[in-house]
């Protein structure tokens, strides 16, 4: 498996490789993690490696498939990684491997009909050309209880060649009986420096933008890529930094202006509050250490430096609490303009002392 394609998840990569090498493969797996963390890539690379000729030389030789798949040495060492050259690997790359199946759904959730039609009614048919028959279920947390119960019957007594891989953002949504019969693999947050380096080397993002996106992503490479390459996020970041500067330097008319402008970012309100927290985190860090290199908003370090000299630790803590309170009120559907006005006034009061 290609660990570079699943950034920061070597623990899962190694688990899959060892399972293949030791021939201790479960019939059901759950890969649990946020959207954008590489779950589908992990599942696809695992499925690809499971079907690869290099990992199943005896199977393909016993079935007289050497010529079609290019097996030359049935004694070769199994690595647990896909070769990328055999017919099966090429089919997997193009998503045309007949024994790697993707469960699809059209409604808001995965119902019992999808599970019955795409898995239960199909699983007893032996693999077309491979050792295994693999089912990948993305968004599996969207399965209804009835769908999970239907799947449970299959997981409890699967054919020896069947493997089911559930991809989810919330494993707690599964029935305990599903969880108990699957190998649960949790995605780990990726180090900020690792994400930053990827953004710069693979996506050409400048160091400053890469640093902001890496910190803001919370260890999620997919989210970091989306943020670093998003014009909407750049616009939001510019608004938030500009808003904070105007509250410190301007009069009450700036509060009214910023409330109106904030309204255009309602769909990004979570990011809006997070950026505010990161800004005041920078003020706190600089006040405590005086170290510019530790700042996230390094391009605005002069203003952060200036603000840190005017505000004490108590007021910084009060501002962070005010941000949390405003966010909770927005989530409770309290009037947006009123909530933001209270927040902006609280910040203005603290930084104008």
mmCIF file of C-alpha atoms in Angstrom:
data_model
loop_
_atom_site.group_PDB
_atom_site.id
_atom_site.type_symbol
_atom_site.label_atom_id
_atom_site.label_comp_id
_atom_site.label_asym_id
_atom_site.label_seq_id
_atom_site.Cartn_x
_atom_site.Cartn_y
_atom_site.Cartn_z
ATOM 1 C CA UNK A 1 0.000 0.000 0.000
ATOM 2 C CA UNK A 2 1.160 3.527 -0.738
ATOM 3 C CA UNK A 3 1.462 5.308 2.611
ATOM 4 C CA UNK A 4 2.183 8.642 0.894
ATOM 5 C CA UNK A 5 -1.353 8.564 -0.488
ATOM 6 C CA UNK A 6 -2.863 8.217 2.983
ATOM 7 C CA UNK A 7 -0.956 10.916 4.835
ATOM 8 C CA UNK A 8 -0.253 10.188 8.475
ATOM 9 C CA UNK A 9 -2.108 6.855 8.629
ATOM 10 C CA UNK A 10 0.808 4.430 8.619
ATOM 11 C CA UNK A 11 -0.685 2.562 11.570
ATOM 12 C CA UNK A 12 -3.634 1.513 9.408
ATOM 13 C CA UNK A 13 -1.458 0.882 6.366
ATOM 14 C CA UNK A 14 0.797 -1.422 8.393
ATOM 15 C CA UNK A 15 -2.208 -3.194 9.911
ATOM 16 C CA UNK A 16 -3.529 -4.008 6.440
ATOM 17 C CA UNK A 17 -0.126 -5.056 5.101
ATOM 18 C CA UNK A 18 0.480 -7.376 8.051
ATOM 19 C CA UNK A 19 -3.006 -8.858 7.749
ATOM 20 C CA UNK A 20 -2.312 -9.772 4.117
ATOM 21 C CA UNK A 21 1.178 -11.120 4.797
ATOM 22 C CA UNK A 22 0.048 -13.223 7.758
ATOM 23 C CA UNK A 23 -3.214 -14.241 6.045
ATOM 24 C CA UNK A 24 -5.219 -12.997 9.020
ATOM 25 C CA UNK A 25 -7.855 -10.971 7.214
ATOM 26 C CA UNK A 26 -11.149 -10.108 8.863
ATOM 27 C CA UNK A 27 -14.459 -10.349 7.043
ATOM 28 C CA UNK A 28 -15.452 -6.848 8.165
ATOM 29 C CA UNK A 29 -13.625 -3.586 8.863
ATOM 30 C CA UNK A 30 -14.669 -0.122 10.013
ATOM 31 C CA UNK A 31 -12.466 2.839 9.103
ATOM 32 C CA UNK A 32 -13.539 5.722 11.313
ATOM 33 C CA UNK A 33 -12.528 9.350 10.797
ATOM 34 C CA UNK A 34 -13.523 12.812 9.627
ATOM 35 C CA UNK A 35 -14.340 13.590 6.028
ATOM 36 C CA UNK A 36 -11.158 14.344 4.101
ATOM 37 C CA UNK A 37 -8.834 12.168 6.174
ATOM 38 C CA UNK A 38 -8.265 9.499 3.521
ATOM 39 C CA UNK A 39 -10.750 6.752 4.441
ATOM 40 C CA UNK A 40 -11.745 5.926 0.865
ATOM 41 C CA UNK A 41 -8.101 5.913 -0.217
ATOM 42 C CA UNK A 42 -7.208 3.490 2.562
ATOM 43 C CA UNK A 43 -10.092 1.188 1.652
ATOM 44 C CA UNK A 44 -9.252 1.253 -2.048
ATOM 45 C CA UNK A 45 -5.557 0.599 -1.484
ATOM 46 C CA UNK A 46 -6.399 -2.273 0.865
ATOM 47 C CA UNK A 47 -8.848 -3.778 -1.612
ATOM 48 C CA UNK A 48 -6.330 -3.358 -4.409
ATOM 49 C CA UNK A 49 -3.612 -5.096 -2.374
ATOM 50 C CA UNK A 50 -5.973 -7.903 -1.354
ATOM 51 C CA UNK A 51 -6.694 -8.729 -4.999
ATOM 52 C CA UNK A 52 -3.149 -8.157 -6.297
ATOM 53 C CA UNK A 53 -1.473 -11.103 -7.959
ATOM 54 C CA UNK A 54 1.737 -10.552 -5.985
ATOM 55 C CA UNK A 55 -0.156 -11.254 -2.757
ATOM 56 C CA UNK A 56 -2.026 -14.286 -4.122
ATOM 57 C CA UNK A 57 0.411 -16.169 -6.386
ATOM 58 C CA UNK A 58 -0.778 -19.621 -5.333
ATOM 59 C CA UNK A 59 -4.455 -18.748 -5.840
ATOM 60 C CA UNK A 60 -3.933 -17.486 -9.378
ATOM 61 C CA UNK A 61 -1.596 -20.357 -10.220
ATOM 62 C CA UNK A 62 -4.051 -22.962 -8.908
ATOM 63 C CA UNK A 63 -6.764 -21.418 -11.056
ATOM 64 C CA UNK A 64 -4.545 -21.418 -14.164
ATOM 65 C CA UNK A 65 -4.612 -17.637 -14.395
ATOM 66 C CA UNK A 66 -0.857 -17.061 -14.744
ATOM 67 C CA UNK A 67 -1.031 -15.925 -18.341
ATOM 68 C CA UNK A 68 -3.919 -13.519 -17.891
ATOM 69 C CA UNK A 69 -2.451 -11.912 -14.786
ATOM 70 C CA UNK A 70 1.240 -12.216 -15.457
ATOM 71 C CA UNK A 71 2.200 -14.419 -12.518
ATOM 72 C CA UNK A 72 5.723 -15.649 -13.009
ATOM 73 C CA UNK A 73 6.838 -16.795 -9.583
ATOM 74 C CA UNK A 74 4.458 -18.560 -7.226
ATOM 75 C CA UNK A 75 7.171 -18.675 -4.539
ATOM 76 C CA UNK A 76 7.726 -14.917 -4.343
ATOM 77 C CA UNK A 77 7.450 -13.170 -0.977
ATOM 78 C CA UNK A 78 4.083 -11.611 -0.178
ATOM 79 C CA UNK A 79 4.586 -7.945 0.766
ATOM 80 C CA UNK A 80 1.024 -6.959 1.578
ATOM 81 C CA UNK A 81 1.339 -4.090 -0.920
ATOM 82 C CA UNK A 82 -0.237 -3.830 -4.360
ATOM 83 C CA UNK A 83 2.194 -4.194 -7.249
ATOM 84 C CA UNK A 84 0.325 -1.677 -9.403
ATOM 85 C CA UNK A 85 1.279 -3.595 -12.567
ATOM 86 C CA UNK A 86 -0.939 -6.664 -12.753
ATOM 87 C CA UNK A 87 -4.310 -6.702 -14.479
ATOM 88 C CA UNK A 88 -6.201 -6.649 -11.176
ATOM 89 C CA UNK A 89 -4.304 -3.579 -9.907
ATOM 90 C CA UNK A 90 -4.921 -1.715 -13.144
ATOM 91 C CA UNK A 91 -8.595 -2.594 -12.979
ATOM 92 C CA UNK A 92 -8.734 -1.378 -9.377
ATOM 93 C CA UNK A 93 -7.090 1.920 -10.326
ATOM 94 C CA UNK A 94 -9.758 2.521 -12.958
ATOM 95 C CA UNK A 95 -12.500 1.265 -10.613
ATOM 96 C CA UNK A 96 -13.295 -1.579 -12.986
ATOM 97 C CA UNK A 97 -12.163 -4.490 -10.822
ATOM 98 C CA UNK A 98 -15.216 -6.802 -11.002
ATOM 99 C CA UNK A 99 -14.735 -8.107 -7.460
ATOM 100 C CA UNK A 100 -14.353 -4.726 -5.748
ATOM 101 C CA UNK A 101 -17.838 -3.289 -5.373
ATOM 102 C CA UNK A 102 -19.012 0.114 -4.151
ATOM 103 C CA UNK A 103 -22.374 0.314 -2.386
ATOM 104 C CA UNK A 104 -24.332 3.306 -3.687
ATOM 105 C CA UNK A 105 -27.475 5.099 -2.535
ATOM 106 C CA UNK A 106 -29.714 7.815 -3.942
ATOM 107 C CA UNK A 107 -31.684 9.023 -0.924
ATOM 108 C CA UNK A 108 -30.451 10.807 2.202
ATOM 109 C CA UNK A 109 -29.625 7.530 3.868
ATOM 110 C CA UNK A 110 -28.662 3.924 3.108
ATOM 111 C CA UNK A 111 -31.778 1.820 3.450
ATOM 112 C CA UNK A 112 -32.422 -1.862 3.830
ATOM 113 C CA UNK A 113 -33.111 -2.209 0.090
ATOM 114 C CA UNK A 114 -29.613 -0.990 -0.825
ATOM 115 C CA UNK A 115 -28.010 -3.480 1.554
ATOM 116 C CA UNK A 116 -30.159 -6.383 0.401
ATOM 117 C CA UNK A 117 -29.844 -5.695 -3.307
ATOM 118 C CA UNK A 118 -26.170 -4.705 -3.441
ATOM 119 C CA UNK A 119 -24.708 -7.007 -0.776
ATOM 120 C CA UNK A 120 -26.977 -9.731 0.597
ATOM 121 C CA UNK A 121 -28.396 -10.831 -2.768
ATOM 122 C CA UNK A 122 -24.970 -10.671 -4.412
ATOM 123 C CA UNK A 123 -22.543 -12.021 -1.847
ATOM 124 C CA UNK A 124 -23.274 -15.718 -2.413
ATOM 125 C CA UNK A 125 -22.122 -15.392 -6.019
ATOM 126 C CA UNK A 126 -18.448 -16.350 -6.034
ATOM 127 C CA UNK A 127 -15.791 -13.833 -7.142
ATOM 128 C CA UNK A 128 -15.535 -13.386 -10.887
ATOM 129 C CA UNK A 129 -11.752 -13.415 -11.232
ATOM 130 C CA UNK A 130 -10.176 -12.756 -7.820
ATOM 131 C CA UNK A 131 -9.540 -14.381 -4.489
ATOM 132 C CA UNK A 132 -11.902 -12.059 -2.623
ATOM 133 C CA UNK A 133 -15.163 -10.266 -3.141
ATOM 134 C CA UNK A 134 -14.927 -6.874 -1.477
ATOM 135 C CA UNK A 135 -17.716 -4.418 -0.659
ATOM 136 C CA UNK A 136 -16.879 -0.799 0.214
ATOM 137 C CA UNK A 137 -19.638 1.192 1.913
ATOM 138 C CA UNK A 138 -18.904 4.929 2.109
ATOM 139 C CA UNK A 139 -20.987 7.138 4.447
ATOM 140 C CA UNK A 140 -21.966 3.978 6.288
ATOM 141 C CA UNK A 141 -23.084 5.986 9.322
ATOM 142 C CA UNK A 142 -26.115 6.806 7.153
ATOM 143 C CA UNK A 143 -27.375 3.230 7.290
ATOM 144 C CA UNK A 144 -30.770 2.939 8.914
ATOM 145 C CA UNK A 145 -31.222 0.544 11.819
ATOM 146 C CA UNK A 146 -33.051 -1.818 9.462
ATOM 147 C CA UNK A 147 -30.153 -1.668 6.994
ATOM 148 C CA UNK A 148 -27.658 -2.399 9.767
ATOM 149 C CA UNK A 149 -29.676 -5.391 10.900
ATOM 150 C CA UNK A 150 -29.789 -6.683 7.340
ATOM 151 C CA UNK A 151 -26.022 -6.273 7.044
ATOM 152 C CA UNK A 152 -25.479 -7.925 10.412
ATOM 153 C CA UNK A 153 -26.895 -11.201 9.156
ATOM 154 C CA UNK A 154 -24.306 -11.215 6.390
ATOM 155 C CA UNK A 155 -21.413 -10.208 8.661
ATOM 156 C CA UNK A 156 -22.294 -12.982 11.113
ATOM 157 C CA UNK A 157 -22.045 -15.765 8.496
ATOM 158 C CA UNK A 158 -20.191 -14.465 5.433
ATOM 159 C CA UNK A 159 -18.735 -16.635 2.666
ATOM 160 C CA UNK A 160 -15.004 -17.196 3.202
ATOM 161 C CA UNK A 161 -14.133 -14.939 0.266
ATOM 162 C CA UNK A 162 -16.251 -11.949 1.380
ATOM 163 C CA UNK A 163 -14.837 -8.750 2.903
ATOM 164 C CA UNK A 164 -16.946 -5.724 3.864
ATOM 165 C CA UNK A 165 -15.311 -2.339 4.550
ATOM 166 C CA UNK A 166 -17.422 0.323 6.269
ATOM 167 C CA UNK A 167 -16.253 3.937 6.021
ATOM 168 C CA UNK A 168 -17.726 6.318 8.571
ATOM 169 C CA UNK A 169 -17.340 9.701 10.220
ATOM 170 C CA UNK A 170 -18.994 8.408 13.378
ATOM 171 C CA UNK A 171 -18.622 4.783 14.437
ATOM 172 C CA UNK A 172 -20.910 5.448 17.399
ATOM 173 C CA UNK A 173 -23.841 5.391 14.950
ATOM 174 C CA UNK A 174 -23.466 1.634 14.502
ATOM 175 C CA UNK A 175 -25.343 -0.984 16.460
ATOM 176 C CA UNK A 176 -23.176 -2.610 19.175
ATOM 177 C CA UNK A 177 -23.599 -5.928 17.387
ATOM 178 C CA UNK A 178 -22.079 -4.438 14.212
ATOM 179 C CA UNK A 179 -19.159 -2.942 16.144
ATOM 180 C CA UNK A 180 -18.443 -6.209 17.932
ATOM 181 C CA UNK A 181 -18.066 -8.095 14.649
ATOM 182 C CA UNK A 182 -15.806 -5.615 12.850
ATOM 183 C CA UNK A 183 -12.190 -4.595 13.196
ATOM 184 C CA UNK A 184 -12.343 -0.898 14.110
ATOM 185 C CA UNK A 185 -9.530 1.301 12.752
ATOM 186 C CA UNK A 186 -9.492 4.952 13.796
ATOM 187 C CA UNK A 187 -7.955 7.692 11.668
ATOM 188 C CA UNK A 188 -5.351 9.715 13.581
ATOM 189 C CA UNK A 189 -4.841 13.483 13.295
ATOM 190 C CA UNK A 190 -1.859 14.346 11.092
ATOM 191 C CA UNK A 191 0.888 16.596 12.455
ATOM 192 C CA UNK A 192 0.579 20.239 11.427
ATOM 193 C CA UNK A 193 4.116 20.324 10.058
ATOM 194 C CA UNK A 194 3.430 17.274 7.883
ATOM 195 C CA UNK A 195 0.295 18.873 6.432
ATOM 196 C CA UNK A 196 2.078 22.188 5.906
ATOM 197 C CA UNK A 197 4.893 20.475 3.991
ATOM 198 C CA UNK A 198 2.379 18.637 1.804
ATOM 199 C CA UNK A 199 0.532 21.851 0.967
ATOM 200 C CA UNK A 200 3.744 23.578 -0.047
ATOM 201 C CA UNK A 201 5.340 20.707 -1.974
ATOM 202 C CA UNK A 202 2.305 19.204 -3.714
ATOM 203 C CA UNK A 203 -0.023 22.188 -4.069
ATOM 204 C CA UNK A 204 2.376 25.130 -4.313
ATOM 205 C CA UNK A 205 0.819 26.938 -1.333
ATOM 206 C CA UNK A 206 3.013 29.655 0.167
ATOM 207 C CA UNK A 207 4.360 28.994 3.705
ATOM 208 C CA UNK A 208 2.062 31.491 5.425
ATOM 209 C CA UNK A 209 -1.170 30.191 3.857
ATOM 210 C CA UNK A 210 -0.003 26.602 4.353
ATOM 211 C CA UNK A 211 0.650 27.244 8.022
ATOM 212 C CA UNK A 212 -2.776 28.794 8.613
ATOM 213 C CA UNK A 213 -4.568 25.982 6.772
ATOM 214 C CA UNK A 214 -2.573 23.266 8.561
ATOM 215 C CA UNK A 215 -3.345 24.665 12.013
ATOM 216 C CA UNK A 216 -6.962 25.358 11.145
ATOM 217 C CA UNK A 217 -7.503 21.852 9.752
ATOM 218 C CA UNK A 218 -7.183 20.133 13.123
ATOM 219 C CA UNK A 219 -4.993 17.397 11.666
ATOM 220 C CA UNK A 220 -7.262 16.744 8.666
ATOM 221 C CA UNK A 221 -5.224 16.862 5.407
ATOM 222 C CA UNK A 222 -8.310 16.934 3.183
ATOM 223 C CA UNK A 223 -9.713 19.908 5.060
ATOM 224 C CA UNK A 224 -6.341 21.674 4.906
ATOM 225 C CA UNK A 225 -6.131 21.218 1.131
ATOM 226 C CA UNK A 226 -9.658 22.533 0.709
ATOM 227 C CA UNK A 227 -8.942 25.581 2.867
ATOM 228 C CA UNK A 228 -5.566 26.389 1.348
ATOM 229 C CA UNK A 229 -6.931 26.269 -2.191
ATOM 230 C CA UNK A 230 -10.244 27.993 -1.442
ATOM 231 C CA UNK A 231 -10.752 31.626 -2.432
ATOM 232 C CA UNK A 232 -13.759 31.749 -0.099
ATOM 233 C CA UNK A 233 -11.577 30.832 2.865
ATOM 234 C CA UNK A 234 -8.976 33.436 1.936
ATOM 235 C CA UNK A 235 -11.725 36.046 1.735
ATOM 236 C CA UNK A 236 -13.067 34.952 5.125
ATOM 237 C CA UNK A 237 -9.602 35.119 6.691
ATOM 238 C CA UNK A 238 -9.040 38.614 5.312
ATOM 239 C CA UNK A 239 -12.416 39.731 6.652
ATOM 240 C CA UNK A 240 -11.790 38.365 10.154
ATOM 241 C CA UNK A 241 -8.329 39.919 10.464
ATOM 242 C CA UNK A 242 -9.609 43.208 9.070
ATOM 243 C CA UNK A 243 -12.590 43.144 11.406
ATOM 244 C CA UNK A 244 -10.414 42.680 14.479
ATOM 245 C CA UNK A 245 -8.103 45.485 13.431
ATOM 246 C CA UNK A 246 -11.041 47.824 12.841
ATOM 247 C CA UNK A 247 -12.552 47.057 16.250
ATOM 248 C CA UNK A 248 -9.310 48.063 17.900
ATOM 249 C CA UNK A 249 -8.761 51.218 15.874
ATOM 250 C CA UNK A 250 -12.214 52.400 14.757
ATOM 251 C CA UNK A 251 -15.355 53.798 16.317
ATOM 252 C CA UNK A 252 -18.834 52.393 16.867
ATOM 253 C CA UNK A 253 -19.693 52.732 13.178
ATOM 254 C CA UNK A 254 -17.209 49.914 12.504
ATOM 255 C CA UNK A 255 -19.240 47.581 14.704
ATOM 256 C CA UNK A 256 -22.325 48.134 12.538
ATOM 257 C CA UNK A 257 -20.293 47.653 9.346
ATOM 258 C CA UNK A 258 -18.702 44.434 10.616
ATOM 259 C CA UNK A 259 -22.078 42.992 11.623
ATOM 260 C CA UNK A 260 -23.388 43.542 8.094
ATOM 261 C CA UNK A 261 -20.267 42.003 6.546
ATOM 262 C CA UNK A 262 -20.337 39.029 8.929
ATOM 263 C CA UNK A 263 -23.824 38.215 7.643
ATOM 264 C CA UNK A 264 -22.348 37.255 4.281
ATOM 265 C CA UNK A 265 -20.327 34.515 5.995
ATOM 266 C CA UNK A 266 -23.194 32.758 7.780
ATOM 267 C CA UNK A 267 -22.520 29.516 5.899
ATOM 268 C CA UNK A 268 -18.916 29.609 7.137
ATOM 269 C CA UNK A 269 -19.725 30.682 10.672
ATOM 270 C CA UNK A 270 -17.847 27.752 12.270
ATOM 271 C CA UNK A 271 -14.689 28.781 10.411
ATOM 272 C CA UNK A 272 -15.403 32.411 11.301
ATOM 273 C CA UNK A 273 -15.306 31.709 15.040
ATOM 274 C CA UNK A 274 -12.323 29.359 14.704
ATOM 275 C CA UNK A 275 -10.281 32.043 12.956
ATOM 276 C CA UNK A 276 -11.095 34.464 15.762
ATOM 277 C CA UNK A 277 -9.893 31.940 18.320
ATOM 278 C CA UNK A 278 -6.644 31.374 16.423
ATOM 279 C CA UNK A 279 -6.065 35.144 16.248
ATOM 280 C CA UNK A 280 -6.419 35.610 19.995
ATOM 281 C CA UNK A 281 -4.404 32.461 20.570
ATOM 282 C CA UNK A 282 -1.606 34.239 18.684
ATOM 283 C CA UNK A 283 -2.022 37.318 20.864
ATOM 284 C CA UNK A 284 -1.833 35.096 23.946
ATOM 285 C CA UNK A 285 1.237 33.216 22.689
ATOM 286 C CA UNK A 286 3.094 36.381 21.793
ATOM 287 C CA UNK A 287 2.222 37.997 25.105
ATOM 288 C CA UNK A 288 3.524 34.960 26.977
ATOM 289 C CA UNK A 289 6.641 34.253 24.894
ATOM 290 C CA UNK A 290 7.413 37.218 22.643
ATOM 291 C CA UNK A 291 8.212 34.654 19.946
ATOM 292 C CA UNK A 292 7.040 35.635 16.447
ATOM 293 C CA UNK A 293 7.938 32.215 15.007
ATOM 294 C CA UNK A 294 5.194 30.618 17.111
ATOM 295 C CA UNK A 295 2.453 32.741 15.558
ATOM 296 C CA UNK A 296 -0.034 31.445 13.018
ATOM 297 C CA UNK A 297 -0.932 34.861 11.581
ATOM 298 C CA UNK A 298 2.696 35.776 11.035
ATOM 299 C CA UNK A 299 1.907 38.259 8.278
ATOM 300 C CA UNK A 300 0.034 40.378 10.823
ATOM 301 C CA UNK A 301 2.588 40.007 13.605
ATOM 302 C CA UNK A 302 3.035 43.776 14.057
ATOM 303 C CA UNK A 303 -0.637 44.225 14.882
ATOM 304 C CA UNK A 304 -0.638 41.135 17.104
ATOM 305 C CA UNK A 305 2.423 42.513 18.858
ATOM 306 C CA UNK A 306 0.669 45.851 19.362
ATOM 307 C CA UNK A 307 -2.541 44.237 20.648
ATOM 308 C CA UNK A 308 -0.663 41.986 23.066
ATOM 309 C CA UNK A 309 0.787 45.057 24.735
ATOM 310 C CA UNK A 310 -2.651 46.567 25.364
ATOM 311 C CA UNK A 311 -4.560 43.556 26.651
ATOM 312 C CA UNK A 312 -4.021 41.468 29.770
ATOM 313 C CA UNK A 313 -4.445 37.722 30.233
ATOM 314 C CA UNK A 314 -7.764 38.130 32.041
ATOM 315 C CA UNK A 315 -9.248 40.084 29.129
ATOM 316 C CA UNK A 316 -7.911 37.574 26.605
ATOM 317 C CA UNK A 317 -9.647 34.797 28.504
ATOM 318 C CA UNK A 318 -12.851 36.870 28.596
ATOM 319 C CA UNK A 319 -12.728 37.350 24.824
ATOM 320 C CA UNK A 320 -12.279 33.633 24.194
ATOM 321 C CA UNK A 321 -15.262 32.897 26.447
ATOM 322 C CA UNK A 322 -17.307 35.517 24.584
ATOM 323 C CA UNK A 323 -16.499 33.808 21.266
ATOM 324 C CA UNK A 324 -17.582 30.426 22.661
ATOM 325 C CA UNK A 325 -20.780 31.964 24.022
ATOM 326 C CA UNK A 326 -21.602 33.642 20.701
ATOM 327 C CA UNK A 327 -21.040 30.401 18.833
ATOM 328 C CA UNK A 328 -23.364 28.488 21.160
ATOM 329 C CA UNK A 329 -26.062 31.155 20.739
ATOM 330 C CA UNK A 330 -25.816 31.000 16.938
ATOM 331 C CA UNK A 331 -26.218 27.223 17.100
ATOM 332 C CA UNK A 332 -29.297 27.764 19.265
ATOM 333 C CA UNK A 333 -30.758 30.010 16.537
ATOM 334 C CA UNK A 334 -30.519 33.229 18.552
ATOM 335 C CA UNK A 335 -30.738 36.331 16.332
ATOM 336 C CA UNK A 336 -27.527 36.536 14.303
ATOM 337 C CA UNK A 337 -27.082 40.321 14.214
ATOM 338 C CA UNK A 338 -27.774 40.739 17.930
ATOM 339 C CA UNK A 339 -25.354 37.934 18.834
ATOM 340 C CA UNK A 340 -22.565 39.354 16.678
ATOM 341 C CA UNK A 341 -23.142 42.872 18.007
ATOM 342 C CA UNK A 342 -22.778 41.661 21.598
ATOM 343 C CA UNK A 343 -19.598 39.781 20.650
ATOM 344 C CA UNK A 344 -18.000 42.657 18.755
ATOM 345 C CA UNK A 345 -18.782 45.108 21.562
ATOM 346 C CA UNK A 346 -17.287 42.729 24.135
ATOM 347 C CA UNK A 347 -14.101 42.405 22.083
ATOM 348 C CA UNK A 348 -13.933 46.143 21.460
ATOM 349 C CA UNK A 349 -14.297 46.889 25.162
ATOM 350 C CA UNK A 350 -11.435 44.556 26.075
ATOM 351 C CA UNK A 351 -8.942 45.647 23.409
ATOM 352 C CA UNK A 352 -9.597 49.395 23.805
ATOM 353 C CA UNK A 353 -8.692 49.511 27.507
#
